[in-house]
Amino acid sequence: MTVIGLESSCDESAVAIVRRAPNGRIDVLAEQVLSQHAAHAPFGGVVPEIAARAHAEVMDALVAQTLAEAKLTLDRIDAIAATAGPGLIGGVMAALMTAKGLALGSGKPLIAVNHLEGHALSPRLVEPIDFPYLLLLVSGGHTQLLIAEGVGRYHRLGSTLDDAAGEAFDKTAKVMGLGFPGGPALERAAEAGDPSRIALPKPLQGRPGFDFSFAGLKTAARQNWESLDSPAPKDTADLAAAMQARIAESLAERTAFAMDHFARAYPEKNAPVLVVAGGVASNRTIRKALDLAASDKGFRLLAPPMKWCTDNAAMIALVGAEHFVRGRTDPLDTPARARWPLDAASAKLQPAIGSGRKGPKA
Ligand code: KG4
Ligand code: ZN
């Protein structure tokens, strides 16, 4: 089965074609990612209107390039998948509308993909993983712990009460003038830093539960920065290192609680797996902290390679293929959605618990 996937929910325009073998093995035949970072850099953050316009300008050319790279034409494609949310609505519409046009013109089925499910299944681009597994989803808009029970079946254990981890990275980097995108810039700045010189709070430390909070930490980092008259390079490096260390520790601690919970819920599961996905999963300090926590709890940590941690279309095509093989397709009037919880059941029980601007939107 061959599926083309389109992605434009934030600031990467991406198209990919994957082939799914009957045994579930995935081959990525071609993929294109066009980052808009340069367009947003002068503003220190993603500007929705600029993003939407830039996606709309390149989407059909990217489709043509990806088909050419795979040496395929549309009649050889079995289904057309596109992110239908959650994300910046104008951006989401660019890929979804292009996919609808392709579906209408070719008569192939459309599959509307939840972007978060793309991140959730992304390690399966490398190897098939048996369900259930524990999933830490850490991106610019989301920080959640979920149990992935099967394709389309996710149970949320906890999420951020305010800011997402990526948001805390981005906003702190912006305050410190480190550049955009903030996460990788802060990681680079932290390389030469001492994470223990500057005292920053440890969010929710020791408190049981699976939720996260990063707004207080972000504010403390900003206050520390603003208290410096003329920050020396060492101040920059040490503050970045302290911020990164506190985020890594908090993610590892809350995830360790969730691993205990998972082990109690699935006592029969041998060699349980912890998957970490989303843009923040490309941070090496965070991976190291999670790796330690996982081996301490007898879990195997799986993280997709860097290029599939951040936004990409291979993961969207993969989700499309997994749904299509299970017989699910979507009508052409499927709407684009700014919000779309991965776990509809607990989202209903537990509507927005925080006040963060981008906080717990799913
Ligand atoms: O998954 P993603 O590409 O887009 C969303 O769906 O949000 O994640 C982007 C987020 C941004 O907040 C970015 O700063 C963060 O991931 N990020 C990082 C690193 N690389 C990307 N954060 C920390 N360290 C990194 N190396
Ligand atoms: Zn993402």
mmCIF file of C-alpha atoms and ligand atoms in Angstrom:
data_model
loop_
_atom_site.group_PDB
_atom_site.id
_atom_site.type_symbol
_atom_site.label_atom_id
_atom_site.label_comp_id
_atom_site.label_asym_id
_atom_site.label_seq_id
_atom_site.Cartn_x
_atom_site.Cartn_y
_atom_site.Cartn_z
ATOM 1 C CA MET A 1 0.000 0.000 0.000
ATOM 2 C CA THR A 2 1.400 3.392 -1.010
ATOM 3 C CA VAL A 3 0.235 6.581 0.702
ATOM 4 C CA ILE A 4 1.175 10.223 0.191
ATOM 5 C CA GLY A 5 1.063 12.484 3.266
ATOM 6 C CA LEU A 6 0.889 16.281 3.496
ATOM 7 C CA GLU A 7 1.756 18.404 6.542
ATOM 8 C CA SER A 8 1.470 22.171 7.186
ATOM 9 C CA SER A 9 0.189 22.610 10.746
ATOM 10 C CA CYS A 10 3.008 24.815 12.058
ATOM 11 C CA ASP A 11 6.086 26.147 10.258
ATOM 12 C CA GLU A 12 7.256 23.245 8.109
ATOM 13 C CA SER A 13 5.654 22.469 4.743
ATOM 14 C CA ALA A 14 6.190 18.779 4.117
ATOM 15 C CA VAL A 15 5.153 15.983 1.762
ATOM 16 C CA ALA A 16 6.179 12.311 1.902
ATOM 17 C CA ILE A 17 5.307 9.004 0.289
ATOM 18 C CA VAL A 18 5.470 5.780 2.290
ATOM 19 C CA ARG A 19 4.908 2.169 1.361
ATOM 20 C CA ARG A 20 3.441 -0.179 3.968
ATOM 21 C CA ALA A 21 4.204 -3.881 3.606
ATOM 22 C CA PRO A 22 1.541 -6.405 4.704
ATOM 23 C CA ASN A 23 3.677 -7.191 7.793
ATOM 24 C CA GLY A 24 3.530 -3.523 8.851
ATOM 25 C CA ARG A 25 7.040 -2.596 7.736
ATOM 26 C CA ILE A 26 7.260 0.975 6.453
ATOM 27 C CA ASP A 27 9.497 2.269 3.679
ATOM 28 C CA VAL A 28 9.771 6.013 3.179
ATOM 29 C CA LEU A 29 10.029 6.294 -0.613
ATOM 30 C CA ALA A 30 10.473 10.065 -0.759
ATOM 31 C CA GLU A 31 10.124 13.059 1.511
ATOM 32 C CA GLN A 32 10.429 16.814 1.285
ATOM 33 C CA VAL A 33 10.481 19.310 4.149
ATOM 34 C CA LEU A 34 10.585 23.035 3.555
ATOM 35 C CA SER A 35 11.183 24.995 6.734
ATOM 36 C CA GLN A 36 9.851 28.526 7.121
ATOM 37 C CA HIS A 37 12.277 29.410 9.923
ATOM 38 C CA ALA A 38 13.906 32.242 7.968
ATOM 39 C CA ALA A 39 10.514 33.892 7.337
ATOM 40 C CA HIS A 40 9.613 33.885 11.054
ATOM 41 C CA ALA A 41 13.055 34.604 12.527
ATOM 42 C CA PRO A 42 12.724 38.425 12.456
ATOM 43 C CA PHE A 43 9.619 38.103 14.668
ATOM 44 C CA GLY A 44 11.117 35.599 17.138
ATOM 45 C CA GLY A 45 8.145 33.259 16.746
ATOM 46 C CA VAL A 46 5.747 31.759 14.209
ATOM 47 C CA VAL A 47 3.465 34.397 12.651
ATOM 48 C CA PRO A 48 0.258 32.551 11.627
ATOM 49 C CA GLU A 49 -0.533 34.654 8.534
ATOM 50 C CA ILE A 50 3.001 34.363 7.179
ATOM 51 C CA ALA A 51 2.927 30.612 7.832
ATOM 52 C CA ALA A 52 -0.410 30.043 6.080
ATOM 53 C CA ARG A 53 0.595 32.013 3.005
ATOM 54 C CA ALA A 54 3.994 30.329 2.729
ATOM 55 C CA HIS A 55 2.406 26.855 3.003
ATOM 56 C CA ALA A 56 -0.184 27.671 0.348
ATOM 57 C CA GLU A 57 2.531 28.898 -2.027
ATOM 58 C CA VAL A 58 4.630 25.720 -1.945
ATOM 59 C CA MET A 59 2.265 22.818 -1.256
ATOM 60 C CA ASP A 60 1.481 21.725 -4.815
ATOM 61 C CA ALA A 61 5.091 22.093 -5.969
ATOM 62 C CA LEU A 62 6.205 19.942 -3.030
ATOM 63 C CA VAL A 63 3.675 17.256 -4.017
ATOM 64 C CA ALA A 64 5.051 17.250 -7.573
ATOM 65 C CA GLN A 65 8.668 17.086 -6.336
ATOM 66 C CA THR A 66 7.943 14.239 -3.935
ATOM 67 C CA LEU A 67 6.141 12.203 -6.603
ATOM 68 C CA ALA A 68 9.098 12.795 -8.957
ATOM 69 C CA GLU A 69 11.597 11.771 -6.254
ATOM 70 C CA ALA A 70 9.675 8.520 -5.711
ATOM 71 C CA LYS A 71 9.351 8.063 -9.499
ATOM 72 C CA LEU A 72 5.596 7.679 -9.078
ATOM 73 C CA THR A 73 2.495 9.283 -10.519
ATOM 74 C CA LEU A 74 -0.699 9.904 -8.596
ATOM 75 C CA ASP A 75 -2.464 6.893 -10.161
ATOM 76 C CA ARG A 76 0.065 4.627 -8.366
ATOM 77 C CA ILE A 77 -0.879 6.097 -4.960
ATOM 78 C CA ASP A 78 -3.557 4.270 -2.949
ATOM 79 C CA ALA A 79 -4.624 7.031 -0.543
ATOM 80 C CA ILE A 80 -4.008 10.686 0.241
ATOM 81 C CA ALA A 81 -3.390 11.638 3.866
ATOM 82 C CA ALA A 82 -3.106 15.128 5.308
ATOM 83 C CA THR A 83 -2.871 16.678 8.746
ATOM 84 C CA ALA A 84 -6.342 18.047 9.580
ATOM 85 C CA GLY A 85 -5.315 19.447 12.999
ATOM 86 C CA PRO A 86 -4.453 20.433 15.647
ATOM 87 C CA GLY A 87 -2.411 23.469 14.653
ATOM 88 C CA LEU A 88 -2.553 26.977 13.239
ATOM 89 C CA ILE A 89 -5.809 26.851 11.319
ATOM 90 C CA GLY A 90 -4.713 28.793 8.218
ATOM 91 C CA GLY A 91 -1.676 26.559 7.907
ATOM 92 C CA VAL A 92 -3.599 23.324 8.481
ATOM 93 C CA MET A 93 -5.961 24.290 5.678
ATOM 94 C CA ALA A 94 -3.133 24.541 3.125
ATOM 95 C CA ALA A 95 -2.221 20.821 3.256
ATOM 96 C CA LEU A 96 -5.786 19.635 3.835
ATOM 97 C CA MET A 97 -7.228 21.594 0.916
ATOM 98 C CA THR A 98 -4.389 20.465 -1.372
ATOM 99 C CA ALA A 99 -5.073 16.858 -0.311
ATOM 100 C CA LYS A 100 -8.793 17.278 -0.967
ATOM 101 C CA GLY A 101 -8.046 18.633 -4.439
ATOM 102 C CA LEU A 102 -5.780 15.659 -5.154
ATOM 103 C CA ALA A 103 -8.406 13.230 -3.818
ATOM 104 C CA LEU A 104 -11.196 14.813 -5.848
ATOM 105 C CA GLY A 105 -9.127 14.932 -9.019
ATOM 106 C CA SER A 106 -7.758 11.395 -8.754
ATOM 107 C CA GLY A 107 -10.724 9.637 -7.150
ATOM 108 C CA LYS A 108 -8.405 8.302 -4.389
ATOM 109 C CA PRO A 109 -9.594 8.243 -0.772
ATOM 110 C CA LEU A 110 -8.740 11.024 1.703
ATOM 111 C CA ILE A 111 -7.534 10.316 5.237
ATOM 112 C CA ALA A 112 -7.601 13.184 7.735
ATOM 113 C CA VAL A 113 -4.721 12.717 10.172
ATOM 114 C CA ASN A 114 -4.319 14.006 13.711
ATOM 115 C CA HIS A 115 -0.849 15.595 13.805
ATOM 116 C CA LEU A 116 -0.300 14.318 17.345
ATOM 117 C CA GLU A 117 -0.939 10.758 16.207
ATOM 118 C CA GLY A 118 1.816 11.359 13.649
ATOM 119 C CA HIS A 119 4.268 12.086 16.471
ATOM 120 C CA ALA A 120 2.833 9.207 18.521
ATOM 121 C CA LEU A 121 3.480 6.620 15.794
ATOM 122 C CA SER A 122 6.678 8.207 14.383
ATOM 123 C CA PRO A 123 9.097 5.592 15.856
ATOM 124 C CA ARG A 124 7.225 3.007 13.773
ATOM 125 C CA LEU A 125 8.874 4.582 10.721
ATOM 126 C CA VAL A 126 12.010 2.805 11.972
ATOM 127 C CA GLU A 127 10.686 -0.429 13.471
ATOM 128 C CA PRO A 128 7.301 -1.967 14.267
ATOM 129 C CA ILE A 129 6.505 -1.481 17.973
ATOM 130 C CA ASP A 130 3.904 -3.603 19.726
ATOM 131 C CA PHE A 131 1.057 -1.860 21.518
ATOM 132 C CA PRO A 132 0.565 -0.864 24.279
ATOM 133 C CA TYR A 133 3.467 1.487 24.935
ATOM 134 C CA LEU A 134 4.016 4.552 27.056
ATOM 135 C CA LEU A 135 4.341 7.765 25.106
ATOM 136 C CA LEU A 136 5.835 11.105 26.104
ATOM 137 C CA LEU A 137 4.824 13.697 23.541
ATOM 138 C CA VAL A 138 6.890 16.883 23.836
ATOM 139 C CA SER A 139 6.553 19.561 21.189
ATOM 140 C CA GLY A 140 6.035 23.294 20.840
ATOM 141 C CA GLY A 141 2.323 23.114 21.646
ATOM 142 C CA HIS A 142 2.030 19.901 23.675
ATOM 143 C CA THR A 143 3.520 18.083 26.621
ATOM 144 C CA GLN A 144 1.583 14.928 27.414
ATOM 145 C CA LEU A 145 1.988 11.425 28.780
ATOM 146 C CA LEU A 146 -0.223 8.888 27.056
ATOM 147 C CA ILE A 147 -0.666 5.173 26.790
ATOM 148 C CA ALA A 148 -0.777 4.223 23.109
ATOM 149 C CA GLU A 149 -3.199 1.278 23.163
ATOM 150 C CA GLY A 150 -3.489 0.863 19.395
ATOM 151 C CA VAL A 151 -3.833 2.841 16.162
ATOM 152 C CA GLY A 152 -6.402 5.559 16.919
ATOM 153 C CA ARG A 153 -6.577 4.544 20.599
ATOM 154 C CA TYR A 154 -4.771 6.710 23.137
ATOM 155 C CA HIS A 155 -5.334 7.139 26.852
ATOM 156 C CA ARG A 156 -4.011 10.341 28.325
ATOM 157 C CA LEU A 157 -2.424 10.120 31.764
ATOM 158 C CA GLY A 158 -1.452 13.777 32.119
ATOM 159 C CA SER A 159 -0.500 16.950 30.318
ATOM 160 C CA THR A 160 0.878 20.393 31.010
ATOM 161 C CA LEU A 161 -1.082 22.672 33.322
ATOM 162 C CA ASP A 162 0.258 25.761 31.556
ATOM 163 C CA ASP A 163 3.089 25.987 28.980
ATOM 164 C CA ALA A 164 4.364 23.150 26.809
ATOM 165 C CA ALA A 165 8.053 22.275 27.240
ATOM 166 C CA GLY A 166 8.886 23.552 23.735
ATOM 167 C CA GLU A 167 7.080 26.793 24.488
ATOM 168 C CA ALA A 168 9.189 27.264 27.647
ATOM 169 C CA PHE A 169 12.360 26.677 25.585
ATOM 170 C CA ASP A 170 11.215 29.062 22.835
ATOM 171 C CA LYS A 171 10.105 31.905 25.118
ATOM 172 C CA THR A 172 13.190 31.733 27.322
ATOM 173 C CA ALA A 173 15.446 31.721 24.249
ATOM 174 C CA LYS A 174 13.572 34.756 22.931
ATOM 175 C CA VAL A 175 13.980 36.691 26.208
ATOM 176 C CA MET A 176 17.698 35.821 26.198
ATOM 177 C CA GLY A 177 18.062 36.877 22.547
ATOM 178 C CA LEU A 178 19.359 33.461 21.477
ATOM 179 C CA GLY A 179 17.521 33.334 18.155
ATOM 180 C CA PHE A 180 14.734 31.338 16.552
ATOM 181 C CA PRO A 181 13.747 28.513 16.773
ATOM 182 C CA GLY A 182 14.482 28.739 20.463
ATOM 183 C CA GLY A 183 14.842 25.085 21.482
ATOM 184 C CA PRO A 184 17.912 24.229 19.401
ATOM 185 C CA ALA A 185 19.383 27.713 20.090
ATOM 186 C CA LEU A 186 19.055 27.230 23.846
ATOM 187 C CA GLU A 187 20.551 23.739 23.606
ATOM 188 C CA ARG A 188 23.587 25.178 21.790
ATOM 189 C CA ALA A 189 23.952 28.006 24.327
ATOM 190 C CA ALA A 190 23.795 25.476 27.182
ATOM 191 C CA GLU A 191 26.715 23.402 25.863
ATOM 192 C CA ALA A 192 29.336 25.484 27.650
ATOM 193 C CA GLY A 193 27.175 26.092 30.716
ATOM 194 C CA ASP A 194 27.184 24.909 34.324
ATOM 195 C CA PRO A 195 23.631 23.701 35.095
ATOM 196 C CA SER A 196 24.102 24.011 38.872
ATOM 197 C CA ARG A 197 25.340 27.606 39.346
ATOM 198 C CA ILE A 198 21.970 29.352 38.880
ATOM 199 C CA ALA A 199 19.136 28.113 41.086
ATOM 200 C CA LEU A 200 15.858 27.716 39.206
ATOM 201 C CA PRO A 201 12.698 26.094 40.646
ATOM 202 C CA LYS A 202 12.008 22.395 40.094
ATOM 203 C CA PRO A 203 8.417 22.245 38.791
ATOM 204 C CA LEU A 204 6.047 19.934 40.733
ATOM 205 C CA GLN A 205 9.091 18.115 42.161
ATOM 206 C CA GLY A 206 8.126 15.045 44.167
ATOM 207 C CA ARG A 207 4.418 15.653 43.708
ATOM 208 C CA PRO A 208 2.677 12.498 42.497
ATOM 209 C CA GLY A 209 0.758 12.565 39.230
ATOM 210 C CA PHE A 210 1.482 12.799 35.537
ATOM 211 C CA ASP A 211 0.916 16.499 34.840
ATOM 212 C CA PHE A 212 3.608 19.044 34.015
ATOM 213 C CA SER A 213 4.088 22.756 34.618
ATOM 214 C CA PHE A 214 6.706 24.986 33.027
ATOM 215 C CA ALA A 215 5.322 28.537 33.352
ATOM 216 C CA GLY A 216 6.843 29.175 36.807
ATOM 217 C CA LEU A 217 10.229 27.941 35.648
ATOM 218 C CA LYS A 218 10.024 30.130 32.539
ATOM 219 C CA THR A 219 9.195 33.195 34.666
ATOM 220 C CA ALA A 220 12.050 32.468 37.080
ATOM 221 C CA ALA A 221 14.488 32.220 34.165
ATOM 222 C CA ARG A 222 13.227 35.527 32.748
ATOM 223 C CA GLN A 223 13.551 37.246 36.140
ATOM 224 C CA ASN A 224 17.078 35.916 36.527
ATOM 225 C CA TRP A 225 17.974 37.224 33.075
ATOM 226 C CA GLU A 226 16.411 40.647 33.679
ATOM 227 C CA SER A 227 18.290 41.020 36.983
ATOM 228 C CA LEU A 228 21.613 40.968 35.099
ATOM 229 C CA ASP A 229 22.953 44.381 34.052
ATOM 230 C CA SER A 230 25.162 43.220 31.224
ATOM 231 C CA PRO A 231 25.125 39.430 30.965
ATOM 232 C CA ALA A 232 28.518 37.830 30.297
ATOM 233 C CA PRO A 233 28.723 34.784 27.963
ATOM 234 C CA LYS A 234 29.061 32.638 31.099
ATOM 235 C CA ASP A 235 25.742 33.971 32.452
ATOM 236 C CA THR A 236 24.029 33.094 29.188
ATOM 237 C CA ALA A 237 25.514 29.593 29.088
ATOM 238 C CA ASP A 238 24.788 28.864 32.769
ATOM 239 C CA LEU A 239 21.189 30.103 32.617
ATOM 240 C CA ALA A 240 20.531 28.116 29.437
ATOM 241 C CA ALA A 241 22.091 25.022 31.023
ATOM 242 C CA ALA A 242 20.046 25.431 34.231
ATOM 243 C CA MET A 243 16.808 25.894 32.281
ATOM 244 C CA GLN A 244 17.485 22.858 30.105
ATOM 245 C CA ALA A 245 18.453 20.736 33.124
ATOM 246 C CA ARG A 246 15.277 21.644 35.071
ATOM 247 C CA ILE A 247 13.078 20.798 32.072
ATOM 248 C CA ALA A 248 14.915 17.500 31.507
ATOM 249 C CA GLU A 249 14.638 16.519 35.195
ATOM 250 C CA SER A 250 10.959 17.353 35.344
ATOM 251 C CA LEU A 251 10.174 15.386 32.171
ATOM 252 C CA ALA A 252 12.182 12.425 33.490
ATOM 253 C CA GLU A 253 10.570 12.493 36.951
ATOM 254 C CA ARG A 254 6.958 12.680 35.730
ATOM 255 C CA THR A 255 7.691 10.035 33.096
ATOM 256 C CA ALA A 256 9.179 7.759 35.788
ATOM 257 C CA PHE A 257 5.869 7.995 37.698
ATOM 258 C CA ALA A 258 4.061 7.077 34.478
ATOM 259 C CA MET A 259 6.371 4.080 33.923
ATOM 260 C CA ASP A 260 5.425 2.794 37.403
ATOM 261 C CA HIS A 261 1.767 3.245 36.502
ATOM 262 C CA PHE A 262 2.209 1.462 33.168
ATOM 263 C CA ALA A 263 4.003 -1.456 34.844
ATOM 264 C CA ARG A 264 1.105 -1.818 37.317
ATOM 265 C CA ALA A 265 -1.514 -1.550 34.529
ATOM 266 C CA TYR A 266 0.233 -4.092 32.254
ATOM 267 C CA PRO A 267 2.077 -6.488 34.588
ATOM 268 C CA GLU A 268 2.218 -9.123 31.835
ATOM 269 C CA LYS A 269 4.141 -6.830 29.462
ATOM 270 C CA ASN A 270 7.756 -7.976 29.094
ATOM 271 C CA ALA A 271 10.324 -5.372 28.078
ATOM 272 C CA PRO A 272 7.915 -2.413 28.125
ATOM 273 C CA VAL A 273 8.676 0.487 25.808
ATOM 274 C CA LEU A 274 8.789 4.237 26.421
ATOM 275 C CA VAL A 275 8.499 6.298 23.252
ATOM 276 C CA VAL A 276 9.491 9.961 23.257
ATOM 277 C CA ALA A 277 8.368 11.999 20.270
ATOM 278 C CA GLY A 278 7.882 15.617 19.161
ATOM 279 C CA GLY A 279 10.394 18.373 18.440
ATOM 280 C CA VAL A 280 11.721 18.634 22.012
ATOM 281 C CA ALA A 281 12.651 14.925 21.842
ATOM 282 C CA SER A 282 15.606 15.943 19.686
ATOM 283 C CA ASN A 283 17.246 17.596 22.729
ATOM 284 C CA ARG A 284 20.223 15.464 23.805
ATOM 285 C CA THR A 285 20.121 16.355 27.508
ATOM 286 C CA ILE A 286 16.451 15.398 27.612
ATOM 287 C CA ARG A 287 17.091 12.120 25.792
ATOM 288 C CA LYS A 288 19.882 11.291 28.229
ATOM 289 C CA ALA A 289 17.670 11.998 31.266
ATOM 290 C CA LEU A 290 14.864 9.869 29.820
ATOM 291 C CA ASP A 291 17.288 7.092 28.907
ATOM 292 C CA LEU A 292 18.526 6.932 32.512
ATOM 293 C CA ALA A 293 14.982 6.955 33.915
ATOM 294 C CA ALA A 294 13.918 4.239 31.454
ATOM 295 C CA SER A 295 16.790 1.881 32.244
ATOM 296 C CA ASP A 296 16.165 2.457 35.955
ATOM 297 C CA LYS A 297 12.559 1.270 35.475
ATOM 298 C CA GLY A 298 13.394 -1.582 33.079
ATOM 299 C CA PHE A 299 11.903 0.176 30.044
ATOM 300 C CA ARG A 300 13.410 0.437 26.559
ATOM 301 C CA LEU A 301 13.521 4.051 25.331
ATOM 302 C CA LEU A 302 12.678 4.533 21.678
ATOM 303 C CA ALA A 303 13.032 7.918 20.035
ATOM 304 C CA PRO A 304 12.702 8.571 16.330
ATOM 305 C CA PRO A 305 15.784 9.952 14.556
ATOM 306 C CA MET A 306 16.064 13.752 14.719
ATOM 307 C CA LYS A 307 14.486 14.397 11.297
ATOM 308 C CA TRP A 308 11.313 12.535 12.354
ATOM 309 C CA CYS A 309 11.165 14.176 15.824
ATOM 310 C CA THR A 310 10.349 17.588 14.409
ATOM 311 C CA ASP A 311 7.426 18.107 12.052
ATOM 312 C CA ASN A 312 7.551 15.988 8.910
ATOM 313 C CA ALA A 313 5.157 14.326 6.498
ATOM 314 C CA ALA A 314 6.521 10.762 6.699
ATOM 315 C CA MET A 315 4.734 10.362 10.030
ATOM 316 C CA ILE A 316 1.511 11.741 8.509
ATOM 317 C CA ALA A 317 1.656 9.320 5.567
ATOM 318 C CA LEU A 318 2.368 6.503 8.055
ATOM 319 C CA VAL A 319 -0.746 7.326 10.113
ATOM 320 C CA GLY A 320 -2.740 7.533 6.873
ATOM 321 C CA ALA A 321 -1.521 4.058 5.885
ATOM 322 C CA GLU A 322 -2.320 2.573 9.324
ATOM 323 C CA HIS A 323 -5.880 3.928 9.226
ATOM 324 C CA PHE A 324 -6.421 3.034 5.578
ATOM 325 C CA VAL A 325 -5.333 -0.574 6.133
ATOM 326 C CA ARG A 326 -7.952 -0.714 8.896
ATOM 327 C CA GLY A 327 -10.631 0.521 6.497
ATOM 328 C CA ARG A 328 -10.958 4.124 7.632
ATOM 329 C CA THR A 329 -11.263 6.975 5.120
ATOM 330 C CA ASP A 330 -12.756 10.454 5.510
ATOM 331 C CA PRO A 331 -15.284 12.479 3.513
ATOM 332 C CA LEU A 332 -14.185 15.465 1.435
ATOM 333 C CA ASP A 333 -16.031 17.875 3.741
ATOM 334 C CA THR A 334 -13.805 16.941 6.708
ATOM 335 C CA PRO A 335 -12.975 20.243 8.437
ATOM 336 C CA ALA A 336 -9.570 21.578 9.457
ATOM 337 C CA ARG A 337 -9.379 21.763 13.251
ATOM 338 C CA ALA A 338 -7.283 24.136 15.361
ATOM 339 C CA ARG A 339 -7.877 21.850 18.358
ATOM 340 C CA TRP A 340 -8.164 18.103 18.159
ATOM 341 C CA PRO A 341 -7.407 16.068 21.290
ATOM 342 C CA LEU A 342 -5.736 12.743 20.638
ATOM 343 C CA ASP A 343 -7.656 11.292 23.545
ATOM 344 C CA ALA A 344 -11.249 12.455 23.104
ATOM 345 C CA ALA A 345 -12.540 10.606 26.185
ATOM 346 C CA SER A 346 -10.338 12.218 28.788
ATOM 347 C CA ALA A 347 -10.471 15.586 27.039
ATOM 348 C CA LYS A 348 -14.220 15.565 27.735
ATOM 349 C CA LEU A 349 -13.751 14.551 31.345
ATOM 350 C CA GLN A 350 -10.933 17.021 31.860
ATOM 351 C CA PRO A 351 -11.440 20.144 29.742
ATOM 352 C CA ALA A 352 -8.639 22.738 29.604
ATOM 353 C CA ILE A 353 -7.094 22.604 33.021
ATOM 354 C CA GLY A 354 -4.733 25.491 32.679
ATOM 355 C CA SER A 355 -4.664 29.039 31.500
ATOM 356 C CA GLY A 356 -1.583 28.916 29.251
ATOM 357 C CA ARG A 357 -2.102 30.593 25.917
ATOM 358 C CA LYS A 358 -1.069 27.529 23.989
ATOM 359 C CA GLY A 359 -1.291 25.290 27.091
ATOM 360 C CA PRO A 360 -3.270 22.071 27.176
ATOM 361 C CA LYS A 361 -4.963 22.454 23.852
ATOM 362 C CA ALA A 362 -5.310 18.727 23.419
HETATM 363 O O1 KG4 B 1 7.069 18.854 16.973
HETATM 364 P P1 KG4 B 1 7.541 20.200 16.547
HETATM 365 O O2 KG4 B 1 8.475 20.283 15.365
HETATM 366 O O3 KG4 B 1 6.346 21.158 16.235
HETATM 367 C C1 KG4 B 1 5.137 21.145 16.991
HETATM 368 O O4 KG4 B 1 4.263 20.342 16.628
HETATM 369 O O5 KG4 B 1 5.119 21.918 17.984
HETATM 370 O O6 KG4 B 1 8.224 20.856 17.830
HETATM 371 C C2 KG4 B 1 8.748 22.154 17.789
HETATM 372 C C3 KG4 B 1 9.254 22.476 19.166
HETATM 373 C C4 KG4 B 1 9.706 23.918 19.289
HETATM 374 O O7 KG4 B 1 9.226 24.435 20.512
HETATM 375 C C5 KG4 B 1 11.227 23.798 19.302
HETATM 376 O O8 KG4 B 1 11.883 24.868 19.970
HETATM 377 C C6 KG4 B 1 11.407 22.487 20.022
HETATM 378 O O9 KG4 B 1 10.397 21.653 19.481
HETATM 379 N N1 KG4 B 1 12.728 21.919 19.779
HETATM 380 C C7 KG4 B 1 13.666 21.753 20.729
HETATM 381 C C8 KG4 B 1 14.820 21.237 20.086
HETATM 382 N N2 KG4 B 1 14.533 21.101 18.759
HETATM 383 C C9 KG4 B 1 13.236 21.518 18.590
HETATM 384 N N3 KG4 B 1 13.635 21.999 22.046
HETATM 385 C C10 KG4 B 1 14.748 21.739 22.745
HETATM 386 N N4 KG4 B 1 15.891 21.272 22.212
HETATM 387 C C11 KG4 B 1 15.975 21.009 20.890
HETATM 388 N N5 KG4 B 1 17.114 20.544 20.359
HETATM 389 ZN ZN ZN B 2 4.594 18.621 15.744
#
